[in-house]
Amino acid sequence: MSDTFLKKRIAVFGSTGSIGTQALDVIRTNPTLFETEILTAQSNAELLIQQALEFKPNAVVIGDEGKYKLVQEALAKTDIKIFAGEAALEEVADFDSYDMMLAGIVGFAGLKPTLKAVQKGKAIGLANKETLVVAGDIVMQQAVVYQAPIIPVDSEHSAIFQCLVGETRNKIDKIILTASGGPFIGKKPNFLVNVKRDHALRHPNWEMGAKISIDSATLMNKGLEMIEAKWLFNLKPEQIQVVIHPQSIIHSMVQFEDGSIKAQMGLPDMKLPIQYAMAFPIRIPNEFPRLDFKKNASLTFEEPDVKTFRNLAIAIDAMFKGGNMPCILNAANEIAVWAFLHNRIGFLDMTAVVEKTMAHTTFIEKPTLEQYFESDGEARNFAASMIKM
Ligand code: NAD
Ligand code: MG
């Protein structure tokens, strides 16, 4: 058997983002294990070109069609296939020639290509939590039908997944998702009302894309992660707890029926859950910095302040309500975060936009995929109507 036959061929969707570039770092350091089959980016054509020249994938997709010519000219001397536009994401997700999709697109835009890969029976390394928040029931059901393994990349979910290895016959009592608390931990509304974009983008423990950084600052991220966990691990909402753990050393925990709790720990570094998902079920050695308990002597825990960080409370409401409510929450939140990042609304206004959209958008108890798309559109329009765009 040749070496290349054994290599896992990875399709990195969202290759120019925080997750995407770190996934390529993992591929670069493990050339005998992985090779790059597909790269996709929305608008950063320069970085996509650079990545394509280095990793020599079979195909690349540039979302912004206006940049197709630029990419095409830069890669003219290669035999890399070049696609452009939104529909091309599904087209390349339909290829036979890759083994795992590393789903690193941000937001609702990741849903269609990820679902396509699931329906091809591909393994999914799932960073794009919004896919499960929006349509978790359909995605997980299709994953069973098409036998597509979904391995979480989100650090909390990777932690739980790792804690569950070898526990298939044992029932979960509850899971405990840890949250750093973000840059504004301990702050009150009189402070938050004046918070600006640049301050909110500075996370104490993680360097991430803009959208998830804002979601971490508002605690919406933890709400989205609760919904993500519900689908990934087939839990009831009552079985999911959040605890603030500012050091981000324990990445999450599982409590079993006998009361025993398992935790997965390590320094905060997304490359670890990314490489775990890509190499699963094997653990591969690396040179990442190690946790030293002498330097991290104190691990602390506290209750989240949902009265101040109301996004977590409304996300929990959406999770309990079910149906298309998490889809509505997600759509309104994407609009609200965009508006905050463009200085159109204040930090606390984000909650108001999402909450009002949840109250006004048509509720559907058991939506079809088409209805999820309709709800996403309806919610986006309503949320946008509240903001001067
Ligand atoms: P990012 O903004 O850094 O990168 C997003 C990527 O998606 C880019 O490559 C971009 O070109 C592409 N993209 C953006 N909009 C698109 C669109 N409309 N259509 C197609 N492609 C589009 O984001 P990120 O921080 O890497 O996050 C990616 C996903 O991973 C998110 O769902 C996030 O919640 C999740 N996640 C990220 C981290 C992290 O540390 N960054 C941790 C856990 C989970
Ligand atoms: Mg996370």
GROMACS .gro file of N, CA and C in nm, residues 216-328:
model
  339
  216SER      N    1  -1.834   3.539   2.240
  216SER     CA    2  -1.773   3.502   2.368
  216SER      C    3  -1.787   3.617   2.468
  217ALA      N    4  -1.778   3.739   2.419
  217ALA     CA    5  -1.790   3.855   2.508
  217ALA      C    6  -1.932   3.871   2.561
  218THR      N    7  -2.032   3.828   2.483
  218THR     CA    8  -2.173   3.842   2.527
  218THR      C    9  -2.224   3.715   2.596
  219LEU      N   10  -2.144   3.608   2.592
  219LEU     CA   11  -2.183   3.473   2.639
  219LEU      C   12  -2.282   3.404   2.547
  220MET      N   13  -2.317   3.468   2.433
  220MET     CA   14  -2.400   3.397   2.335
  220MET      C   15  -2.328   3.269   2.292
  221ASN      N   16  -2.196   3.277   2.281
  221ASN     CA   17  -2.121   3.159   2.237
  221ASN      C   18  -2.152   3.038   2.324
  222LYS      N   19  -2.163   3.060   2.456
  222LYS     CA   20  -2.189   2.945   2.545
  222LYS      C   21  -2.330   2.893   2.523
  223GLY      N   22  -2.424   2.985   2.494
  223GLY     CA   23  -2.560   2.942   2.463
  223GLY      C   24  -2.564   2.857   2.337
  224LEU      N   25  -2.492   2.904   2.234
  224LEU     CA   26  -2.486   2.827   2.109
  224LEU      C   27  -2.423   2.690   2.136
  225GLU      N   28  -2.323   2.689   2.224
  225GLU     CA   29  -2.255   2.562   2.255
  225GLU      C   30  -2.344   2.465   2.332
  226MET      N   31  -2.434   2.519   2.415
  226MET     CA   32  -2.528   2.430   2.485
  226MET      C   33  -2.616   2.359   2.383
  227ILE      N   34  -2.664   2.438   2.285
  227ILE     CA   35  -2.751   2.379   2.181
  227ILE      C   36  -2.672   2.280   2.096
  228GLU      N   37  -2.548   2.317   2.065
  228GLU     CA   38  -2.460   2.227   1.989
  228GLU      C   39  -2.442   2.094   2.065
  229ALA      N   40  -2.420   2.104   2.196
  229ALA     CA   41  -2.398   1.985   2.278
  229ALA      C   42  -2.523   1.897   2.285
  230LYS      N   43  -2.638   1.963   2.292
  230LYS     CA   44  -2.765   1.889   2.298
  230LYS      C   45  -2.775   1.792   2.181
  231TRP      N   46  -2.741   1.843   2.061
  231TRP     CA   47  -2.754   1.759   1.940
  231TRP      C   48  -2.641   1.658   1.930
  232LEU      N   49  -2.519   1.704   1.957
  232LEU     CA   50  -2.403   1.615   1.939
  232LEU      C   51  -2.411   1.492   2.030
  233PHE      N   52  -2.457   1.514   2.154
  233PHE     CA   53  -2.452   1.406   2.253
  233PHE      C   54  -2.590   1.357   2.290
  234ASN      N   55  -2.692   1.399   2.213
  234ASN     CA   56  -2.828   1.351   2.231
  234ASN      C   57  -2.876   1.368   2.376
  235LEU      N   58  -2.872   1.492   2.424
  235LEU     CA   59  -2.905   1.522   2.563
  235LEU      C   60  -3.036   1.599   2.573
  236LYS      N   61  -3.093   1.595   2.692
  236LYS     CA   62  -3.207   1.684   2.720
  236LYS      C   63  -3.148   1.817   2.769
  237PRO      N   64  -3.220   1.928   2.743
  237PRO     CA   65  -3.167   2.058   2.789
  237PRO      C   66  -3.131   2.058   2.938
  238GLU      N   67  -3.210   1.987   3.019
  238GLU     CA   68  -3.185   1.986   3.166
  238GLU      C   69  -3.050   1.922   3.199
  239GLN      N   70  -2.994   1.845   3.107
  239GLN     CA   71  -2.868   1.776   3.136
  239GLN      C   72  -2.744   1.861   3.105
  240ILE      N   73  -2.766   1.985   3.064
  240ILE     CA   74  -2.652   2.067   3.021
  240ILE      C   75  -2.635   2.187   3.114
  241GLN      N   76  -2.517   2.195   3.175
  241GLN     CA   77  -2.488   2.303   3.271
  241GLN      C   78  -2.370   2.386   3.222
  242VAL      N   79  -2.368   2.511   3.264
  242VAL     CA   80  -2.253   2.596   3.230
  242VAL      C   81  -2.188   2.645   3.359
  243VAL      N   82  -2.056   2.640   3.364
  243VAL     CA   83  -1.986   2.698   3.478
  243VAL      C   84  -1.873   2.787   3.424
  244ILE      N   85  -1.859   2.903   3.488
  244ILE     CA   86  -1.751   2.994   3.448
  244ILE      C   87  -1.620   2.945   3.512
  245HIS      N   88  -1.520   2.931   3.426
  245HIS     CA   89  -1.388   2.882   3.470
  245HIS      C   90  -1.285   2.968   3.396
  246PRO      N   91  -1.247   3.082   3.458
  246PRO     CA   92  -1.171   3.184   3.385
  246PRO      C   93  -1.036   3.137   3.329
  247GLN      N   94  -0.977   3.032   3.386
  247GLN     CA   95  -0.844   2.991   3.341
  247GLN      C   96  -0.847   2.911   3.211
  248SER      N   97  -0.964   2.863   3.169
  248SER     CA   98  -0.976   2.780   3.047
  248SER      C   99  -0.877   2.663   3.044
  249ILE      N  100  -0.865   2.593   3.156
  249ILE     CA  101  -0.777   2.475   3.161
  249ILE      C  102  -0.862   2.347   3.149
  250ILE      N  103  -0.971   2.342   3.226
  250ILE     CA  104  -1.068   2.233   3.208
  250ILE      C  105  -1.156   2.274   3.091
  251HIS      N  106  -1.158   2.194   2.986
  251HIS     CA  107  -1.230   2.235   2.865
  251HIS      C  108  -1.376   2.194   2.867
  252SER      N  109  -1.412   2.102   2.953
  252SER     CA  110  -1.551   2.063   2.984
  252SER      C  111  -1.548   1.929   3.056
  253MET      N  112  -1.665   1.890   3.109
  253MET     CA  113  -1.672   1.770   3.194
  253MET      C  114  -1.800   1.692   3.168
  254VAL      N  115  -1.791   1.561   3.201
  254VAL     CA  116  -1.909   1.475   3.194
  254VAL      C  117  -1.929   1.411   3.330
  255GLN      N  118  -2.052   1.415   3.381
  255GLN     CA  119  -2.084   1.342   3.504
  255GLN      C  120  -2.168   1.220   3.467
  256PHE      N  121  -2.125   1.103   3.513
  256PHE     CA  122  -2.196   0.980   3.483
  256PHE      C  123  -2.296   0.948   3.594
  257GLU      N  124  -2.370   0.839   3.576
  257GLU     CA  125  -2.478   0.804   3.670
  257GLU      C  126  -2.428   0.774   3.811
  258ASP      N  127  -2.302   0.731   3.821
  258ASP     CA  128  -2.249   0.702   3.955
  258ASP      C  129  -2.193   0.827   4.023
  259GLY      N  130  -2.208   0.941   3.959
  259GLY     CA  131  -2.160   1.067   4.020
  259GLY      C  132  -2.017   1.099   3.984
  260SER      N  133  -1.949   1.005   3.920
  260SER     CA  134  -1.810   1.030   3.881
  260SER      C  135  -1.804   1.134   3.769
  261ILE      N  136  -1.709   1.226   3.781
  261ILE     CA  137  -1.694   1.331   3.679
  261ILE      C  138  -1.560   1.314   3.608
  262LYS      N  139  -1.566   1.314   3.474
  262LYS     CA  140  -1.442   1.312   3.395
  262LYS      C  141  -1.424   1.449   3.330
  263ALA      N  142  -1.301   1.498   3.333
  263ALA     CA  143  -1.272   1.628   3.270
  263ALA      C  144  -1.159   1.610   3.170
  264GLN      N  145  -1.156   1.691   3.068
  264GLN     CA  146  -1.040   1.694   2.979
  264GLN      C  147  -0.973   1.829   2.999
  265MET      N  148  -0.840   1.826   3.016
  265MET     CA  149  -0.767   1.947   3.052
  265MET      C  150  -0.650   1.971   2.959
  266GLY      N  151  -0.604   2.094   2.959
  266GLY     CA  152  -0.485   2.130   2.881
  266GLY      C  153  -0.481   2.280   2.867
  267LEU      N  154  -0.369   2.329   2.815
  267LEU     CA  155  -0.362   2.472   2.789
  267LEU      C  156  -0.460   2.506   2.677
  268PRO      N  157  -0.516   2.628   2.679
  268PRO     CA  158  -0.607   2.663   2.570
  268PRO      C  159  -0.532   2.680   2.438
  269ASP      N  160  -0.555   2.589   2.345
  269ASP     CA  161  -0.492   2.594   2.213
  269ASP      C  162  -0.581   2.514   2.119
  270MET      N  163  -0.646   2.584   2.024
  270MET     CA  164  -0.741   2.517   1.936
  270MET      C  165  -0.677   2.410   1.848
  271LYS      N  166  -0.542   2.418   1.832
  271LYS     CA  167  -0.478   2.317   1.746
  271LYS      C  168  -0.497   2.175   1.803
  272LEU      N  169  -0.510   2.166   1.936
  272LEU     CA  170  -0.526   2.034   1.995
  272LEU      C  171  -0.661   1.969   1.956
  273PRO      N  172  -0.776   2.037   1.981
  273PRO     CA  173  -0.901   1.974   1.934
  273PRO      C  174  -0.907   1.957   1.783
  274ILE      N  175  -0.841   2.046   1.708
  274ILE     CA  176  -0.840   2.030   1.561
  274ILE      C  177  -0.764   1.903   1.524
  275GLN      N  178  -0.646   1.884   1.580
  275GLN     CA  179  -0.568   1.765   1.543
  275GLN      C  180  -0.632   1.638   1.598
  276TYR      N  181  -0.698   1.649   1.714
  276TYR     CA  182  -0.767   1.531   1.769
  276TYR      C  183  -0.877   1.485   1.673
  277ALA      N  184  -0.956   1.582   1.622
  277ALA     CA  185  -1.064   1.549   1.529
  277ALA      C  186  -1.008   1.492   1.399
  278MET      N  187  -0.900   1.552   1.350
  278MET     CA  188  -0.845   1.508   1.222
  278MET      C  189  -0.783   1.370   1.232
  279ALA      N  190  -0.721   1.338   1.344
  279ALA     CA  191  -0.650   1.210   1.356
  279ALA      C  192  -0.735   1.101   1.421
  280PHE      N  193  -0.849   1.136   1.478
  280PHE     CA  194  -0.932   1.041   1.551
  280PHE      C  195  -0.945   0.909   1.475
  281PRO      N  196  -0.932   0.793   1.539
  281PRO     CA  197  -0.922   0.770   1.682
  281PRO      C  198  -0.779   0.767   1.738
  282ILE      N  199  -0.684   0.816   1.661
  282ILE     CA  200  -0.544   0.811   1.707
  282ILE      C  201  -0.505   0.944   1.769
  283ARG      N  202  -0.423   0.940   1.873
  283ARG     CA  203  -0.362   1.064   1.925
  283ARG      C  204  -0.223   1.074   1.866
  284ILE      N  205  -0.193   1.190   1.808
  284ILE     CA  206  -0.060   1.205   1.749
  284ILE      C  207   0.026   1.299   1.833
  285PRO      N  208   0.156   1.270   1.841
  285PRO     CA  209   0.243   1.355   1.923
  285PRO      C  210   0.257   1.494   1.863
  286ASN      N  211   0.288   1.592   1.946
  286ASN     CA  212   0.312   1.728   1.897
  286ASN      C  213   0.403   1.803   1.992
  287GLU      N  214   0.438   1.924   1.951
  287GLU     CA  215   0.531   2.007   2.029
  287GLU      C  216   0.457   2.119   2.101
  288PHE      N  217   0.324   2.109   2.115
  288PHE     CA  218   0.250   2.217   2.179
  288PHE      C  219   0.296   2.233   2.324
  289PRO      N  220   0.294   2.358   2.377
  289PRO     CA  221   0.331   2.378   2.518
  289PRO      C  222   0.242   2.292   2.609
  290ARG      N  223   0.302   2.242   2.719
  290ARG     CA  224   0.230   2.154   2.812
  290ARG      C  225   0.180   2.230   2.934
  291LEU      N  226   0.074   2.181   2.990
  291LEU     CA  227   0.020   2.238   3.114
  291LEU      C  228   0.113   2.206   3.230
  292ASP      N  229   0.148   2.306   3.308
  292ASP     CA  230   0.231   2.288   3.426
  292ASP      C  231   0.149   2.329   3.548
  293PHE      N  232   0.115   2.230   3.632
  293PHE     CA  233   0.027   2.261   3.746
  293PHE      C  234   0.091   2.358   3.844
  294LYS      N  235   0.223   2.365   3.846
  294LYS     CA  236   0.288   2.460   3.937
  294LYS      C  237   0.261   2.604   3.892
  295LYS      N  238   0.247   2.621   3.760
  295LYS     CA  239   0.221   2.756   3.707
  295LYS      C  240   0.072   2.786   3.702
  296ASN      N  241  -0.010   2.681   3.703
  296ASN     CA  242  -0.155   2.699   3.697
  296ASN      C  243  -0.216   2.638   3.823
  297ALA      N  244  -0.170   2.688   3.937
  297ALA     CA  245  -0.203   2.622   4.064
  297ALA      C  246  -0.349   2.639   4.101
  298SER      N  247  -0.414   2.741   4.050
  298SER     CA  248  -0.549   2.766   4.097
  298SER      C  249  -0.650   2.760   3.983
  299LEU      N  250  -0.742   2.668   3.996
  299LEU     CA  251  -0.852   2.657   3.900
  299LEU      C  252  -0.979   2.699   3.974
  300THR      N  253  -1.049   2.799   3.921
  300THR     CA  254  -1.166   2.850   3.994
  300THR      C  255  -1.293   2.836   3.910
  301PHE      N  256  -1.405   2.836   3.980
  301PHE     CA  257  -1.535   2.814   3.915
  301PHE      C  258  -1.639   2.906   3.977
  302GLU      N  259  -1.726   2.959   3.893
  302GLU     CA  260  -1.836   3.041   3.946
  302GLU      C  261  -1.958   3.030   3.854
  303GLU      N  262  -2.071   3.075   3.906
  303GLU     CA  263  -2.196   3.075   3.830
  303GLU      C  264  -2.191   3.182   3.722
  304PRO      N  265  -2.244   3.156   3.604
  304PRO     CA  266  -2.255   3.265   3.506
  304PRO      C  267  -2.357   3.369   3.550
  305ASP      N  268  -2.328   3.496   3.522
  305ASP     CA  269  -2.418   3.605   3.558
  305ASP      C  270  -2.516   3.629   3.441
  306VAL      N  271  -2.623   3.550   3.439
  306VAL     CA  272  -2.716   3.559   3.325
  306VAL      C  273  -2.805   3.682   3.330
  307LYS      N  274  -2.805   3.750   3.444
  307LYS     CA  275  -2.884   3.875   3.452
  307LYS      C  276  -2.812   3.985   3.375
  308THR      N  277  -2.680   3.986   3.383
  308THR     CA  278  -2.602   4.085   3.308
  308THR      C  279  -2.580   4.038   3.164
  309PHE      N  280  -2.541   3.912   3.150
  309PHE     CA  281  -2.512   3.858   3.016
  309PHE      C  282  -2.636   3.783   2.967
  310ARG      N  283  -2.736   3.862   2.929
  310ARG     CA  284  -2.869   3.804   2.902
  310ARG      C  285  -2.872   3.718   2.777
  311ASN      N  286  -2.772   3.733   2.691
  311ASN     CA  287  -2.768   3.647   2.572
  311ASN      C  288  -2.766   3.500   2.610
  312LEU      N  289  -2.700   3.467   2.721
  312LEU     CA  290  -2.696   3.326   2.762
  312LEU      C  291  -2.836   3.282   2.805
  313ALA      N  292  -2.907   3.370   2.875
  313ALA     CA  293  -3.043   3.336   2.920
  313ALA      C  294  -3.137   3.316   2.801
  314ILE      N  295  -3.128   3.401   2.700
  314ILE     CA  296  -3.222   3.385   2.588
  314ILE      C  297  -3.185   3.266   2.500
  315ALA      N  298  -3.058   3.234   2.495
  315ALA     CA  299  -3.017   3.113   2.420
  315ALA      C  300  -3.069   2.988   2.491
  316ILE      N  301  -3.066   2.990   2.624
  316ILE     CA  302  -3.120   2.876   2.700
  316ILE      C  303  -3.271   2.865   2.675
  317ASP      N  304  -3.339   2.980   2.674
  317ASP     CA  305  -3.483   2.980   2.641
  317ASP      C  306  -3.506   2.915   2.504
  318ALA      N  307  -3.425   2.955   2.407
  318ALA     CA  308  -3.442   2.901   2.270
  318ALA      C  309  -3.419   2.750   2.269
  319MET      N  310  -3.321   2.705   2.347
  319MET     CA  311  -3.292   2.560   2.353
  319MET      C  312  -3.412   2.485   2.410
  320PHE      N  313  -3.471   2.537   2.518
  320PHE     CA  314  -3.587   2.470   2.579
  320PHE      C  315  -3.708   2.474   2.487
  321LYS      N  316  -3.726   2.587   2.418
  321LYS     CA  317  -3.841   2.602   2.327
  321LYS      C  318  -3.828   2.506   2.209
  322GLY      N  319  -3.709   2.488   2.157
  322GLY     CA  320  -3.686   2.394   2.047
  322GLY      C  321  -3.745   2.443   1.916
  323GLY      N  322  -3.780   2.348   1.827
  323GLY     CA  323  -3.832   2.383   1.695
  323GLY      C  324  -3.733   2.472   1.621
  324ASN      N  325  -3.787   2.578   1.557
  324ASN     CA  326  -3.698   2.667   1.482
  324ASN      C  327  -3.644   2.782   1.568
  325MET      N  328  -3.671   2.779   1.702
  325MET     CA  329  -3.629   2.893   1.784
  325MET      C  330  -3.476   2.912   1.787
  326PRO      N  331  -3.396   2.804   1.799
  326PRO     CA  332  -3.251   2.826   1.792
  326PRO      C  333  -3.206   2.881   1.657
  327CYS      N  334  -3.275   2.842   1.550
  327CYS     CA  335  -3.245   2.895   1.416
  327CYS      C  336  -3.272   3.045   1.412
  328ILE      N  337  -3.384   3.088   1.472
  328ILE     CA  338  -3.420   3.230   1.478
  328ILE      C  339  -3.316   3.306   1.562
   0.00000   0.00000   0.00000
